[in-house]
């Protein structure tokens, strides 16, 4: 537990947050 995140875990976390932010920031086509 004292060791830092692994490259895979860190990359996965960043990717998840990035995709979530992009998804929320992208307006829905139905809203114009």
PDB file of N, CA and C in Angstrom:
ATOM      1  N   UNK A   1       0.831  -1.204   0.000  1.00  0.00           N
ATOM      2  CA  UNK A   1       0.000   0.000   0.000  1.00  0.00           C
ATOM      3  C   UNK A   1       0.870   1.260   0.000  1.00  0.00           C
ATOM      4  N   UNK A   2       2.146   1.070   0.339  1.00  0.00           N
ATOM      5  CA  UNK A   2       3.046   2.223   0.401  1.00  0.00           C
ATOM      6  C   UNK A   2       3.616   2.549  -0.969  1.00  0.00           C
ATOM      7  N   UNK A   3       3.499   1.586  -1.891  1.00  0.00           N
ATOM      8  CA  UNK A   3       4.044   1.818  -3.226  1.00  0.00           C
ATOM      9  C   UNK A   3       3.100   2.694  -4.047  1.00  0.00           C
ATOM     10  N   UNK A   4       3.641   3.515  -4.944  1.00  0.00           N
ATOM     11  CA  UNK A   4       2.818   4.361  -5.820  1.00  0.00           C
ATOM     12  C   UNK A   4       2.058   3.524  -6.827  1.00  0.00           C
ATOM     13  N   UNK A   5       1.097   4.152  -7.472  1.00  0.00           N
ATOM     14  CA  UNK A   5       0.312   3.441  -8.481  1.00  0.00           C
ATOM     15  C   UNK A   5       1.194   2.907  -9.588  1.00  0.00           C
ATOM     16  N   UNK A   6       0.747   1.812 -10.196  1.00  0.00           N
ATOM     17  CA  UNK A   6       1.464   1.258 -11.346  1.00  0.00           C
ATOM     18  C   UNK A   6       1.129   2.079 -12.574  1.00  0.00           C
ATOM     19  N   UNK A   7       1.942   1.980 -13.603  1.00  0.00           N
ATOM     20  CA  UNK A   7       1.712   2.749 -14.822  1.00  0.00           C
ATOM     21  C   UNK A   7       0.348   2.405 -15.421  1.00  0.00           C
ATOM     22  N   UNK A   8      -0.008   1.134 -15.378  1.00  0.00           N
ATOM     23  CA  UNK A   8      -1.287   0.701 -15.945  1.00  0.00           C
ATOM     24  C   UNK A   8      -2.455   1.312 -15.178  1.00  0.00           C
ATOM     25  N   UNK A   9      -2.400   1.252 -13.861  1.00  0.00           N
ATOM     26  CA  UNK A   9      -3.485   1.791 -13.044  1.00  0.00           C
ATOM     27  C   UNK A   9      -3.596   3.296 -13.219  1.00  0.00           C
ATOM     28  N   UNK A  10      -2.457   3.980 -13.206  1.00  0.00           N
ATOM     29  CA  UNK A  10      -2.457   5.432 -13.352  1.00  0.00           C
ATOM     30  C   UNK A  10      -3.010   5.828 -14.713  1.00  0.00           C
ATOM     31  N   UNK A  11      -2.548   5.124 -15.757  1.00  0.00           N
ATOM     32  CA  UNK A  11      -3.005   5.427 -17.121  1.00  0.00           C
ATOM     33  C   UNK A  11      -4.504   5.159 -17.248  1.00  0.00           C
ATOM     34  N   UNK A  12      -4.973   4.081 -16.626  1.00  0.00           N
ATOM     35  CA  UNK A  12      -6.399   3.739 -16.698  1.00  0.00           C
ATOM     36  C   UNK A  12      -7.234   4.809 -15.994  1.00  0.00           C
ATOM     37  N   UNK A  13      -6.755   5.263 -14.856  1.00  0.00           N
ATOM     38  CA  UNK A  13      -7.479   6.293 -14.101  1.00  0.00           C
ATOM     39  C   UNK A  13      -7.566   7.585 -14.889  1.00  0.00           C
ATOM     40  N   UNK A  14      -6.442   8.015 -15.469  1.00  0.00           N
ATOM     41  CA  UNK A  14      -6.417   9.246 -16.256  1.00  0.00           C
ATOM     42  C   UNK A  14      -7.342   9.123 -17.455  1.00  0.00           C
ATOM     43  N   UNK A  15      -7.296   7.967 -18.117  1.00  0.00           N
ATOM     44  CA  UNK A  15      -8.145   7.749 -19.296  1.00  0.00           C
ATOM     45  C   UNK A  15      -9.616   7.795 -18.907  1.00  0.00           C
ATOM     46  N   UNK A  16      -9.968   7.169 -17.795  1.00  0.00           N
ATOM     47  CA  UNK A  16     -11.365   7.149 -17.351  1.00  0.00           C
ATOM     48  C   UNK A  16     -11.856   8.563 -17.057  1.00  0.00           C
ATOM     49  N   UNK A  17     -11.061   9.330 -16.331  1.00  0.00           N
ATOM     50  CA  UNK A  17     -11.439  10.707 -15.991  1.00  0.00           C
ATOM     51  C   UNK A  17     -11.535  11.565 -17.247  1.00  0.00           C
ATOM     52  N   UNK A  18     -10.588  11.382 -18.165  1.00  0.00           N
ATOM     53  CA  UNK A  18     -10.583  12.156 -19.411  1.00  0.00           C
ATOM     54  C   UNK A  18     -11.835  11.861 -20.227  1.00  0.00           C
ATOM     55  N   UNK A  19     -12.149  10.580 -20.377  1.00  0.00           N
ATOM     56  CA  UNK A  19     -13.332  10.197 -21.158  1.00  0.00           C
ATOM     57  C   UNK A  19     -14.608  10.697 -20.485  1.00  0.00           C
ATOM     58  N   UNK A  20     -14.676  10.599 -19.167  1.00  0.00           N
ATOM     59  CA  UNK A  20     -15.859  11.054 -18.449  1.00  0.00           C
ATOM     60  C   UNK A  20     -16.035  12.561 -18.615  1.00  0.00           C
ATOM     61  N   UNK A  21     -14.949  13.311 -18.476  1.00  0.00           N
ATOM     62  CA  UNK A  21     -15.015  14.765 -18.639  1.00  0.00           C
ATOM     63  C   UNK A  21     -15.433  15.127 -20.055  1.00  0.00           C
ATOM     64  N   UNK A  22     -14.854  14.438 -21.036  1.00  0.00           N
ATOM     65  CA  UNK A  22     -15.177  14.712 -22.435  1.00  0.00           C
ATOM     66  C   UNK A  22     -16.648  14.399 -22.705  1.00  0.00           C
ATOM     67  N   UNK A  23     -17.129  13.299 -22.149  1.00  0.00           N
ATOM     68  CA  UNK A  23     -18.523  12.896 -22.346  1.00  0.00           C
ATOM     69  C   UNK A  23     -19.473  13.926 -21.728  1.00  0.00           C
ATOM     70  N   UNK A  24     -19.141  14.396 -20.526  1.00  0.00           N
ATOM     71  CA  UNK A  24     -19.998  15.373 -19.852  1.00  0.00           C
ATOM     72  C   UNK A  24     -19.897  16.740 -20.521  1.00  0.00           C
ATOM     73  N   UNK A  25     -18.737  17.059 -21.071  1.00  0.00           N
ATOM     74  CA  UNK A  25     -18.538  18.366 -21.699  1.00  0.00           C
ATOM     75  C   UNK A  25     -19.177  18.417 -23.077  1.00  0.00           C
ATOM     76  N   UNK A  26     -19.381  17.246 -23.696  1.00  0.00           N
ATOM     77  CA  UNK A  26     -19.970  17.214 -25.033  1.00  0.00           C
ATOM     78  C   UNK A  26     -21.492  17.331 -24.948  1.00  0.00           C
ATOM     79  N   UNK A  27     -22.059  18.376 -25.556  1.00  0.00           N
ATOM     80  CA  UNK A  27     -23.515  18.571 -25.526  1.00  0.00           C
ATOM     81  C   UNK A  27     -24.226  17.506 -26.346  1.00  0.00           C
ATOM     82  N   UNK A  28     -25.404  17.141 -25.922  1.00  0.00           N
ATOM     83  CA  UNK A  28     -26.165  16.130 -26.655  1.00  0.00           C
ATOM     84  C   UNK A  28     -26.737  16.731 -27.939  1.00  0.00           C
ATOM     85  N   UNK A  29     -26.760  15.942 -29.027  1.00  0.00           N
ATOM     86  CA  UNK A  29     -27.298  16.408 -30.307  1.00  0.00           C
ATOM     87  C   UNK A  29     -28.748  16.873 -30.167  1.00  0.00           C
ATOM     88  N   UNK A  30     -29.497  16.243 -29.288  1.00  0.00           N
ATOM     89  CA  UNK A  30     -30.911  16.576 -29.124  1.00  0.00           C
ATOM     90  C   UNK A  30     -31.077  17.975 -28.516  1.00  0.00           C
ATOM     91  N   UNK A  31     -30.047  18.425 -27.785  1.00  0.00           N
ATOM     92  CA  UNK A  31     -30.126  19.749 -27.156  1.00  0.00           C
ATOM     93  C   UNK A  31     -29.607  20.838 -28.095  1.00  0.00           C
ATOM     94  N   UNK A  32     -29.204  20.444 -29.289  1.00  0.00           N
ATOM     95  CA  UNK A  32     -28.718  21.434 -30.232  1.00  0.00           C
ATOM     96  C   UNK A  32     -27.237  21.427 -30.309  1.00  0.00           C
TER      97      UNK A  32
END
